[in-house]
């Protein structure tokens, strides 16, 4: 593959809670992370609405839409949609939404 094609296939993913760690994604989920940056998304807030496993993981975080809210996390650039599928197979029960992330360090808008 050429570099331009590889760059074109890359996708952004937003991680919150336990999914803000590059090591967690790479080692436990087998996902290839190209780069990452702290980021936020407006119009969403993190809530713990999904019951977890007592004494192991008491609750699971999710983002819910709420006007005026801001959710903080990490933006991960992944090599392709195939990497997103790896996350989805491990993290079931979530609905995906297209959002604009804002990178803290540059103010750059990232389509996720």
N, CA, C and O atoms as CSV, one atom per row, in Angstrom:
chain,resi,resn,atom,element,x,y,z
A,1,UNK,N,N,0.842,-1.200,0.000
A,1,UNK,CA,C,0.000,0.000,0.000
A,1,UNK,C,C,0.875,1.247,0.000
A,1,UNK,O,O,1.976,1.258,0.552
A,2,UNK,N,N,0.363,2.281,-0.626
A,2,UNK,CA,C,1.117,3.527,-0.563
A,2,UNK,C,C,0.667,4.340,0.643
A,2,UNK,O,O,-0.392,4.088,1.217
A,3,UNK,N,N,1.485,5.319,1.019
A,3,UNK,CA,C,1.233,6.103,2.239
A,3,UNK,C,C,-0.087,6.869,2.173
A,3,UNK,O,O,-0.808,6.938,3.169
A,4,UNK,N,N,-0.413,7.445,1.014
A,4,UNK,CA,C,-1.653,8.219,0.884
A,4,UNK,C,C,-2.866,7.325,1.099
A,4,UNK,O,O,-3.830,7.733,1.748
A,5,UNK,N,N,-2.825,6.115,0.562
A,5,UNK,CA,C,-3.937,5.168,0.719
A,5,UNK,C,C,-4.081,4.771,2.188
A,5,UNK,O,O,-5.194,4.714,2.711
A,6,UNK,N,N,-2.967,4.501,2.848
A,6,UNK,CA,C,-3.003,4.133,4.268
A,6,UNK,C,C,-3.593,5.261,5.104
A,6,UNK,O,O,-4.406,5.017,5.996
A,7,UNK,N,N,-3.186,6.489,4.819
A,7,UNK,CA,C,-3.691,7.650,5.566
A,7,UNK,C,C,-5.195,7.807,5.354
A,7,UNK,O,O,-5.926,8.135,6.289
A,8,UNK,N,N,-5.654,7.575,4.130
A,8,UNK,CA,C,-7.068,7.716,3.790
A,8,UNK,C,C,-7.938,6.709,4.550
A,8,UNK,O,O,-9.082,7.015,4.889
A,9,UNK,N,N,-7.411,5.523,4.818
A,9,UNK,CA,C,-8.171,4.466,5.489
A,9,UNK,C,C,-8.251,4.656,7.004
A,9,UNK,O,O,-9.053,3.997,7.666
A,10,UNK,N,N,-7.442,5.536,7.550
A,10,UNK,CA,C,-7.412,5.721,9.003
A,10,UNK,C,C,-8.714,6.313,9.519
A,10,UNK,O,O,-9.359,7.116,8.845
A,11,UNK,N,N,-9.088,5.904,10.719
A,11,UNK,CA,C,-10.329,6.382,11.334
A,11,UNK,C,C,-10.055,6.814,12.769
A,11,UNK,O,O,-9.143,6.305,13.421
A,12,UNK,N,N,-10.859,7.763,13.254
A,12,UNK,CA,C,-10.747,8.220,14.634
A,12,UNK,C,C,-11.801,7.542,15.490
A,12,UNK,O,O,-12.936,7.344,15.056
A,13,UNK,N,N,-11.424,7.193,16.693
A,13,UNK,CA,C,-12.288,6.547,17.674
A,13,UNK,C,C,-12.144,7.333,18.973
A,13,UNK,O,O,-11.043,7.780,19.295
A,14,UNK,N,N,-13.224,7.512,19.723
A,14,UNK,CA,C,-13.182,8.243,20.990
A,14,UNK,C,C,-13.262,7.251,22.136
A,14,UNK,O,O,-14.170,6.421,22.182
A,15,UNK,N,N,-12.314,7.335,23.061
A,15,UNK,CA,C,-12.294,6.440,24.213
A,15,UNK,C,C,-12.572,7.173,25.512
A,15,UNK,O,O,-12.061,8.268,25.744
A,16,UNK,N,N,-13.394,6.550,26.361
A,16,UNK,CA,C,-13.687,7.086,27.694
A,16,UNK,C,C,-13.441,5.988,28.715
A,16,UNK,O,O,-13.337,4.811,28.370
A,17,UNK,N,N,-13.350,6.387,29.975
A,17,UNK,CA,C,-13.201,5.399,31.047
A,17,UNK,C,C,-12.003,4.497,30.831
A,17,UNK,O,O,-10.901,4.969,30.549
A,18,UNK,N,N,-12.222,3.189,30.965
A,18,UNK,CA,C,-11.138,2.209,30.822
A,18,UNK,C,C,-10.593,2.153,29.399
A,18,UNK,O,O,-9.519,1.594,29.176
A,19,UNK,N,N,-11.305,2.716,28.443
A,19,UNK,CA,C,-10.865,2.675,27.046
A,19,UNK,C,C,-10.084,3.914,26.628
A,19,UNK,O,O,-10.084,4.281,25.453
A,20,UNK,N,N,-9.412,4.565,27.591
A,20,UNK,CA,C,-8.564,5.712,27.257
A,20,UNK,C,C,-7.091,5.317,27.170
A,20,UNK,O,O,-6.240,6.170,26.915
A,21,UNK,N,N,-6.784,4.064,27.374
A,21,UNK,CA,C,-5.405,3.596,27.409
A,21,UNK,C,C,-4.997,2.945,26.085
A,21,UNK,O,O,-5.648,2.007,25.624
A,22,UNK,N,N,-3.914,3.447,25.476
A,22,UNK,CA,C,-3.378,2.842,24.255
A,22,UNK,C,C,-2.993,1.392,24.537
A,22,UNK,O,O,-3.278,0.502,23.735
A,23,UNK,N,N,-2.345,1.158,25.677
A,23,UNK,CA,C,-1.914,-0.194,26.029
A,23,UNK,C,C,-3.106,-1.144,26.134
A,23,UNK,O,O,-3.038,-2.287,25.680
A,24,UNK,N,N,-4.197,-0.667,26.734
A,24,UNK,CA,C,-5.420,-1.475,26.866
A,24,UNK,C,C,-5.927,-1.896,25.482
A,24,UNK,O,O,-6.266,-3.059,25.265
A,25,UNK,N,N,-5.975,-0.944,24.558
A,25,UNK,CA,C,-6.464,-1.250,23.212
A,25,UNK,C,C,-5.523,-2.191,22.469
A,25,UNK,O,O,-5.968,-3.143,21.828
A,26,UNK,N,N,-4.227,-1.925,22.556
A,26,UNK,CA,C,-3.269,-2.725,21.791
A,26,UNK,C,C,-3.069,-4.118,22.383
A,26,UNK,O,O,-3.105,-5.112,21.658
A,27,UNK,N,N,-2.859,-4.194,23.690
A,27,UNK,CA,C,-2.530,-5.477,24.307
A,27,UNK,C,C,-3.749,-6.350,24.584
A,27,UNK,O,O,-3.707,-7.556,24.345
A,28,UNK,N,N,-4.824,-5.767,25.079
A,28,UNK,CA,C,-5.985,-6.577,25.465
A,28,UNK,C,C,-6.984,-6.781,24.336
A,28,UNK,O,O,-7.709,-7.776,24.322
A,29,UNK,N,N,-7.028,-5.847,23.390
A,29,UNK,CA,C,-8.021,-5.953,22.311
A,29,UNK,C,C,-7.378,-6.200,20.953
A,29,UNK,O,O,-8.082,-6.435,19.971
A,30,UNK,N,N,-6.048,-6.149,20.883
A,30,UNK,CA,C,-5.346,-6.411,19.632
A,30,UNK,C,C,-5.535,-5.345,18.567
A,30,UNK,O,O,-5.458,-5.629,17.371
A,31,UNK,N,N,-5.783,-4.112,19.007
A,31,UNK,CA,C,-6.046,-3.005,18.088
A,31,UNK,C,C,-4.747,-2.255,17.801
A,31,UNK,O,O,-3.947,-2.018,18.706
A,32,UNK,N,N,-4.545,-1.886,16.548
A,32,UNK,CA,C,-3.359,-1.132,16.155
A,32,UNK,C,C,-3.671,0.367,16.186
A,32,UNK,O,O,-4.435,0.867,15.360
A,33,UNK,N,N,-3.069,1.081,17.153
A,33,UNK,CA,C,-3.284,2.522,17.303
A,33,UNK,C,C,-2.158,3.269,16.590
A,33,UNK,O,O,-0.983,3.059,16.892
A,34,UNK,N,N,-2.516,4.139,15.644
A,34,UNK,CA,C,-1.530,4.928,14.904
A,34,UNK,C,C,-1.042,6.080,15.772
A,34,UNK,O,O,0.162,6.295,15.910
A,35,UNK,N,N,-1.987,6.824,16.359
A,35,UNK,CA,C,-1.636,7.904,17.285
A,35,UNK,C,C,-2.832,8.193,18.175
A,35,UNK,O,O,-3.949,7.755,17.901
A,36,UNK,N,N,-2.578,8.942,19.255
A,36,UNK,CA,C,-3.657,9.286,20.186
A,36,UNK,C,C,-3.425,10.688,20.734
A,36,UNK,O,O,-2.298,11.184,20.759
A,37,UNK,N,N,-4.514,11.316,21.171
A,37,UNK,CA,C,-4.429,12.654,21.750
A,37,UNK,C,C,-5.613,12.879,22.686
A,37,UNK,O,O,-6.719,12.423,22.393
A,38,UNK,N,N,-5.406,13.571,23.803
A,38,UNK,CA,C,-6.545,13.921,24.661
A,38,UNK,C,C,-7.524,14.787,23.857
A,38,UNK,O,O,-7.111,15.654,23.087
A,39,UNK,N,N,-8.823,14.540,24.045
A,39,UNK,CA,C,-9.830,15.261,23.261
A,39,UNK,C,C,-11.135,15.356,24.040
A,39,UNK,O,O,-11.302,14.746,25.096
A,40,UNK,N,N,-12.056,16.144,23.483
A,40,UNK,CA,C,-13.396,16.217,24.069
A,40,UNK,C,C,-14.426,16.264,22.954
A,40,UNK,O,O,-14.106,16.539,21.797
A,41,UNK,N,N,-15.675,15.988,23.326
A,41,UNK,CA,C,-16.796,16.071,22.392
A,41,UNK,C,C,-17.909,16.850,23.084
A,41,UNK,O,O,-18.283,16.543,24.216
A,42,UNK,N,N,-18.430,17.848,22.402
A,42,UNK,CA,C,-19.522,18.648,22.960
A,42,UNK,C,C,-20.867,17.987,22.680
A,42,UNK,O,O,-21.037,17.289,21.680
A,43,UNK,N,N,-21.819,18.220,23.583
A,43,UNK,CA,C,-23.166,17.696,23.400
A,43,UNK,C,C,-23.380,16.304,23.957
A,43,UNK,O,O,-24.434,15.703,23.751
A,44,UNK,N,N,-22.375,15.785,24.668
A,44,UNK,CA,C,-22.472,14.455,25.277
A,44,UNK,C,C,-21.934,14.511,26.699
A,44,UNK,O,O,-21.075,15.334,27.016
A,45,UNK,N,N,-22.448,13.624,27.556
A,45,UNK,CA,C,-21.887,13.484,28.902
A,45,UNK,C,C,-21.710,12.007,29.215
A,45,UNK,O,O,-22.467,11.160,28.738
A,46,UNK,N,N,-20.691,11.710,30.029
A,46,UNK,CA,C,-20.442,10.338,30.435
A,46,UNK,C,C,-21.365,9.986,31.594
A,46,UNK,O,O,-21.492,10.748,32.552
A,47,UNK,N,N,-22.006,8.827,31.498
A,47,UNK,CA,C,-22.855,8.327,32.572
A,47,UNK,C,C,-22.596,6.838,32.746
A,47,UNK,O,O,-22.135,6.161,31.828
A,48,UNK,N,N,-22.896,6.348,33.927
A,48,UNK,CA,C,-22.755,4.929,34.227
A,48,UNK,C,C,-24.149,4.330,34.327
A,48,UNK,O,O,-24.713,4.232,35.417
A,49,UNK,N,N,-24.699,3.931,33.194
A,49,UNK,CA,C,-26.076,3.440,33.159
A,49,UNK,C,C,-26.170,1.934,32.925
A,49,UNK,O,O,-27.245,1.351,33.066
A,50,UNK,N,N,-25.061,1.308,32.571
A,50,UNK,CA,C,-25.069,-0.131,32.310
A,50,UNK,C,C,-24.496,-0.871,33.515
A,50,UNK,O,O,-23.356,-0.632,33.912
A,51,UNK,N,N,-25.283,-1.759,34.088
A,51,UNK,CA,C,-24.810,-2.550,35.228
A,51,UNK,C,C,-23.657,-3.441,34.782
A,51,UNK,O,O,-23.653,-3.970,33.670
A,52,UNK,N,N,-22.693,-3.592,35.661
A,52,UNK,CA,C,-21.532,-4.404,35.347
A,52,UNK,C,C,-21.543,-5.720,36.092
A,52,UNK,O,O,-22.598,-6.295,36.359
A,53,UNK,N,N,-20.355,-6.187,36.422
A,53,UNK,CA,C,-20.169,-7.447,37.136
A,53,UNK,C,C,-19.740,-7.097,38.558
A,53,UNK,O,O,-18.680,-6.499,38.744
A,54,UNK,N,N,-20.544,-7.457,39.570
A,54,UNK,CA,C,-20.191,-7.104,40.952
A,54,UNK,C,C,-18.763,-7.525,41.302
A,54,UNK,O,O,-18.320,-8.615,40.940
A,55,UNK,N,N,-18.059,-6.659,41.999
A,55,UNK,CA,C,-16.686,-6.843,42.475
A,55,UNK,C,C,-15.636,-6.877,41.366
A,55,UNK,O,O,-14.441,-6.852,41.661
A,56,UNK,N,N,-16.045,-6.932,40.117
A,56,UNK,CA,C,-15.093,-6.949,39.008
A,56,UNK,C,C,-15.153,-5.622,38.260
A,56,UNK,O,O,-14.149,-4.918,38.147
A,57,UNK,N,N,-16.310,-5.294,37.764
A,57,UNK,CA,C,-16.554,-4.046,37.035
A,57,UNK,C,C,-17.981,-3.628,37.375
A,57,UNK,O,O,-18.926,-4.052,36.711
A,58,UNK,N,N,-18.142,-2.794,38.411
A,58,UNK,CA,C,-19.481,-2.488,38.924
A,58,UNK,C,C,-20.418,-1.800,37.937
A,58,UNK,O,O,-21.635,-1.945,38.046
A,59,UNK,N,N,-19.873,-1.056,36.978
A,59,UNK,CA,C,-20.720,-0.378,35.995
A,59,UNK,C,C,-19.891,-0.066,34.755
A,59,UNK,O,O,-18.663,0.001,34.806
A,60,UNK,N,N,-20.591,0.120,33.648
A,60,UNK,CA,C,-19.938,0.470,32.394
A,60,UNK,C,C,-20.325,1.888,32.003
A,60,UNK,O,O,-21.489,2.280,32.096
A,61,UNK,N,N,-19.330,2.647,31.565
A,61,UNK,CA,C,-19.570,4.035,31.158
A,61,UNK,C,C,-20.116,4.081,29.738
A,61,UNK,O,O,-19.809,3.227,28.907
A,62,UNK,N,N,-20.922,5.085,29.483
A,62,UNK,CA,C,-21.419,5.355,28.140
A,62,UNK,C,C,-21.569,6.861,27.973
A,62,UNK,O,O,-21.584,7.600,28.957
A,63,UNK,N,N,-21.678,7.308,26.747
A,63,UNK,CA,C,-21.926,8.722,26.477
A,63,UNK,C,C,-23.378,8.890,26.058
A,63,UNK,O,O,-23.872,8.180,25.182
A,64,UNK,N,N,-24.048,9.831,26.691
A,64,UNK,CA,C,-25.427,10.152,26.342
A,64,UNK,C,C,-25.493,11.603,25.891
A,64,UNK,O,O,-24.799,12.468,26.424
A,65,UNK,N,N,-26.340,11.852,24.900
A,65,UNK,CA,C,-26.474,13.217,24.392
A,65,UNK,C,C,-27.149,14.104,25.429
A,65,UNK,O,O,-28.162,13.735,26.025
A,66,UNK,N,N,-26.562,15.288,25.632
A,66,UNK,CA,C,-27.164,16.288,26.518
A,66,UNK,C,C,-26.660,17.652,26.086
A,66,UNK,O,O,-25.455,17.899,26.046
A,67,UNK,N,N,-27.588,18.527,25.766
A,67,UNK,CA,C,-27.243,19.873,25.312
A,67,UNK,C,C,-26.408,20.592,26.370
A,67,UNK,O,O,-26.734,20.567,27.557
A,68,UNK,N,N,-25.338,21.228,25.927
A,68,UNK,CA,C,-24.480,21.993,26.822
A,68,UNK,C,C,-23.433,21.172,27.553
A,68,UNK,O,O,-22.589,21.728,28.255
A,69,UNK,N,N,-23.477,19.856,27.398
A,69,UNK,CA,C,-22.523,18.981,28.096
A,69,UNK,C,C,-21.230,18.867,27.286
A,69,UNK,O,O,-21.188,19.204,26.103
A,70,UNK,N,N,-20.187,18.389,27.946
A,70,UNK,CA,C,-18.904,18.128,27.293
A,70,UNK,C,C,-18.313,16.871,27.917
A,70,UNK,O,O,-18.180,16.780,29.137
A,71,UNK,N,N,-17.962,15.910,27.081
A,71,UNK,CA,C,-17.339,14.669,27.555
A,71,UNK,C,C,-15.858,14.694,27.200
A,71,UNK,O,O,-15.475,15.095,26.101
A,72,UNK,N,N,-15.041,14.265,28.140
A,72,UNK,CA,C,-13.590,14.268,27.980
A,72,UNK,C,C,-13.095,12.838,27.837
A,72,UNK,O,O,-13.621,11.922,28.468
A,73,UNK,N,N,-12.077,12.656,27.001
A,73,UNK,CA,C,-11.526,11.323,26.793
A,73,UNK,C,C,-10.277,11.397,25.943
A,73,UNK,O,O,-9.531,12.376,25.993
A,74,UNK,N,N,-10.055,10.353,25.159
A,74,UNK,CA,C,-8.884,10.268,24.295
A,74,UNK,C,C,-9.340,9.902,22.886
A,74,UNK,O,O,-10.150,8.994,22.701
A,75,UNK,N,N,-8.808,10.622,21.892
A,75,UNK,CA,C,-9.056,10.294,20.486
A,75,UNK,C,C,-7.928,9.387,20.014
A,75,UNK,O,O,-6.750,9.698,20.190
A,76,UNK,N,N,-8.301,8.271,19.416
A,76,UNK,CA,C,-7.334,7.318,18.878
A,76,UNK,C,C,-7.483,7.267,17.373
A,76,UNK,O,O,-8.589,7.101,16.859
A,77,UNK,N,N,-6.368,7.411,16.658
A,77,UNK,CA,C,-6.420,7.193,15.219
A,77,UNK,C,C,-6.039,5.738,14.977
A,77,UNK,O,O,-4.963,5.286,15.368
A,78,UNK,N,N,-6.942,5.018,14.326
A,78,UNK,CA,C,-6.741,3.600,14.046
A,78,UNK,C,C,-6.434,3.420,12.565
A,78,UNK,O,O,-6.805,4.253,11.738
A,79,UNK,N,N,-5.751,2.321,12.240
A,79,UNK,CA,C,-5.305,2.087,10.869
A,79,UNK,C,C,-6.459,1.955,9.879
A,79,UNK,O,O,-6.326,2.363,8.725
A,80,UNK,N,N,-7.595,1.389,10.310
A,80,UNK,CA,C,-8.717,1.181,9.388
A,80,UNK,C,C,-9.977,0.796,10.159
A,80,UNK,O,O,-9.949,0.634,11.379
A,81,UNK,N,N,-11.077,0.653,9.428
A,81,UNK,CA,C,-12.338,0.191,10.020
A,81,UNK,C,C,-12.202,-1.202,10.630
A,81,UNK,O,O,-12.946,-1.556,11.545
A,82,UNK,N,N,-11.255,-1.989,10.128
A,82,UNK,CA,C,-11.047,-3.337,10.678
A,82,UNK,C,C,-10.669,-3.265,12.160
A,82,UNK,O,O,-11.047,-4.136,12.942
A,83,UNK,N,N,-9.928,-2.230,12.538
A,83,UNK,CA,C,-9.541,-2.059,13.940
A,83,UNK,C,C,-10.768,-1.727,14.792
A,83,UNK,O,O,-10.874,-2.177,15.933
A,84,UNK,N,N,-11.694,-0.937,14.237
A,84,UNK,CA,C,-12.934,-0.599,14.944
A,84,UNK,C,C,-13.740,-1.868,15.195
A,84,UNK,O,O,-14.340,-2.025,16.258
A,85,UNK,N,N,-13.756,-2.775,14.217
A,85,UNK,CA,C,-14.495,-4.042,14.368
A,85,UNK,C,C,-13.941,-4.865,15.529
A,85,UNK,O,O,-14.699,-5.546,16.219
A,86,UNK,N,N,-12.631,-4.808,15.750
A,86,UNK,CA,C,-12.027,-5.524,16.886
A,86,UNK,C,C,-12.564,-4.971,18.205
A,86,UNK,O,O,-12.863,-5.728,19.128
A,87,UNK,N,N,-12.682,-3.647,18.284
A,87,UNK,CA,C,-13.214,-3.019,19.497
A,87,UNK,C,C,-14.674,-3.408,19.679
A,87,UNK,O,O,-15.099,-3.759,20.780
A,88,UNK,N,N,-15.443,-3.345,18.587
A,88,UNK,CA,C,-16.871,-3.664,18.661
A,88,UNK,C,C,-17.123,-5.103,19.098
A,88,UNK,O,O,-18.104,-5.372,19.792
A,89,UNK,N,N,-16.256,-6.028,18.706
A,89,UNK,CA,C,-16.465,-7.425,19.099
A,89,UNK,C,C,-16.241,-7.612,20.595
A,89,UNK,O,O,-16.800,-8.528,21.197
A,90,UNK,N,N,-15.428,-6.751,21.193
A,90,UNK,CA,C,-15.154,-6.831,22.632
A,90,UNK,C,C,-16.102,-5.948,23.446
A,90,UNK,O,O,-16.463,-6.295,24.571
A,91,UNK,N,N,-16.498,-4.826,22.888
A,91,UNK,CA,C,-17.358,-3.845,23.572
A,91,UNK,C,C,-18.747,-3.888,22.948
A,91,UNK,O,O,-19.054,-3.086,22.065
A,92,UNK,N,N,-19.574,-4.797,23.389
A,92,UNK,CA,C,-20.895,-4.943,22.777
A,92,UNK,C,C,-21.943,-4.120,23.513
A,92,UNK,O,O,-21.771,-3.780,24.683
A,93,UNK,N,N,-23.026,-3.807,22.819
A,93,UNK,CA,C,-24.139,-3.107,23.440
A,93,UNK,C,C,-24.096,-1.596,23.317
A,93,UNK,O,O,-24.898,-0.900,23.940
A,94,UNK,N,N,-23.171,-1.080,22.523
A,94,UNK,CA,C,-23.076,0.368,22.337
A,94,UNK,C,C,-23.512,0.742,20.924
A,94,UNK,O,O,-23.275,-0.006,19.975
A,95,UNK,N,N,-24.144,1.894,20.792
A,95,UNK,CA,C,-24.498,2.436,19.481
A,95,UNK,C,C,-23.427,3.438,19.080
A,95,UNK,O,O,-23.020,4.276,19.884
A,96,UNK,N,N,-22.973,3.349,17.836
A,96,UNK,CA,C,-21.969,4.291,17.331
A,96,UNK,C,C,-22.647,5.522,16.751
A,96,UNK,O,O,-23.713,5.438,16.142
A,97,UNK,N,N,-22.004,6.670,16.955
A,97,UNK,CA,C,-22.482,7.926,16.360
A,97,UNK,C,C,-21.297,8.651,15.755
A,97,UNK,O,O,-20.184,8.594,16.277
A,98,UNK,N,N,-21.549,9.338,14.642
A,98,UNK,CA,C,-20.524,10.194,14.038
A,98,UNK,C,C,-20.482,11.485,14.843
A,98,UNK,O,O,-21.517,12.116,15.057
A,99,UNK,N,N,-19.304,11.880,15.286
A,99,UNK,CA,C,-19.157,13.096,16.087
A,99,UNK,C,C,-17.893,13.847,15.675
A,99,UNK,O,O,-17.015,13.301,15.008
A,100,UNK,N,N,-17.822,15.112,16.089
A,100,UNK,CA,C,-16.612,15.924,15.914
A,100,UNK,C,C,-15.911,15.986,17.256
A,100,UNK,O,O,-16.470,16.475,18.237
A,101,UNK,N,N,-14.700,15.494,17.296
A,101,UNK,CA,C,-13.873,15.590,18.492
A,101,UNK,C,C,-12.986,16.816,18.355
A,101,UNK,O,O,-12.650,17.230,17.246
A,102,UNK,N,N,-12.612,17.388,19.482
A,102,UNK,CA,C,-11.676,18.512,19.483
A,102,UNK,C,C,-10.442,18.088,20.280
A,102,UNK,O,O,-10.541,17.730,21.453
A,103,UNK,N,N,-9.275,18.132,19.625
A,103,UNK,CA,C,-8.019,17.777,20.290
A,103,UNK,C,C,-7.623,18.904,21.237
A,103,UNK,O,O,-7.612,20.073,20.852
A,104,UNK,N,N,-7.297,18.544,22.483
A,104,UNK,CA,C,-6.905,19.555,23.474
A,104,UNK,C,C,-5.678,20.347,23.043
A,104,UNK,O,O,-5.670,21.575,23.126
A,105,UNK,N,N,-4.648,19.657,22.585
A,105,UNK,CA,C,-3.356,20.310,22.358
A,105,UNK,C,C,-3.324,21.207,21.129
A,105,UNK,O,O,-2.519,22.136,21.075
A,106,UNK,N,N,-4.190,20.950,20.128
A,106,UNK,CA,C,-4.130,21.731,18.889
A,106,UNK,C,C,-5.440,22.438,18.550
A,106,UNK,O,O,-5.444,23.369,17.745
A,107,UNK,N,N,-6.547,22.012,19.151
A,107,UNK,CA,C,-7.851,22.558,18.789
A,107,UNK,C,C,-8.379,21.984,17.483
A,107,UNK,O,O,-9.441,22.384,17.007
A,108,UNK,N,N,-7.630,21.039,16.902
A,108,UNK,CA,C,-8.009,20.417,15.629
A,108,UNK,C,C,-9.315,19.636,15.771
A,108,UNK,O,O,-9.528,18.949,16.771
A,109,UNK,N,N,-10.186,19.744,14.770
A,109,UNK,CA,C,-11.416,18.955,14.736
A,109,UNK,C,C,-11.111,17.604,14.103
A,109,UNK,O,O,-10.486,17.526,13.046
A,110,UNK,N,N,-11.557,16.550,14.760
A,110,UNK,CA,C,-11.330,15.188,14.289
A,110,UNK,C,C,-12.687,14.526,14.075
A,110,UNK,O,O,-13.517,14.509,14.984
A,111,UNK,N,N,-12.915,13.988,12.894
A,111,UNK,CA,C,-14.171,13.295,12.612
A,111,UNK,C,C,-14.088,11.871,13.123
A,111,UNK,O,O,-13.257,11.086,12.667
A,112,UNK,N,N,-14.948,11.541,14.067
A,112,UNK,CA,C,-14.945,10.191,14.647
A,112,UNK,C,C,-16.300,9.551,14.453
A,112,UNK,O,O,-16.509,8.412,14.869
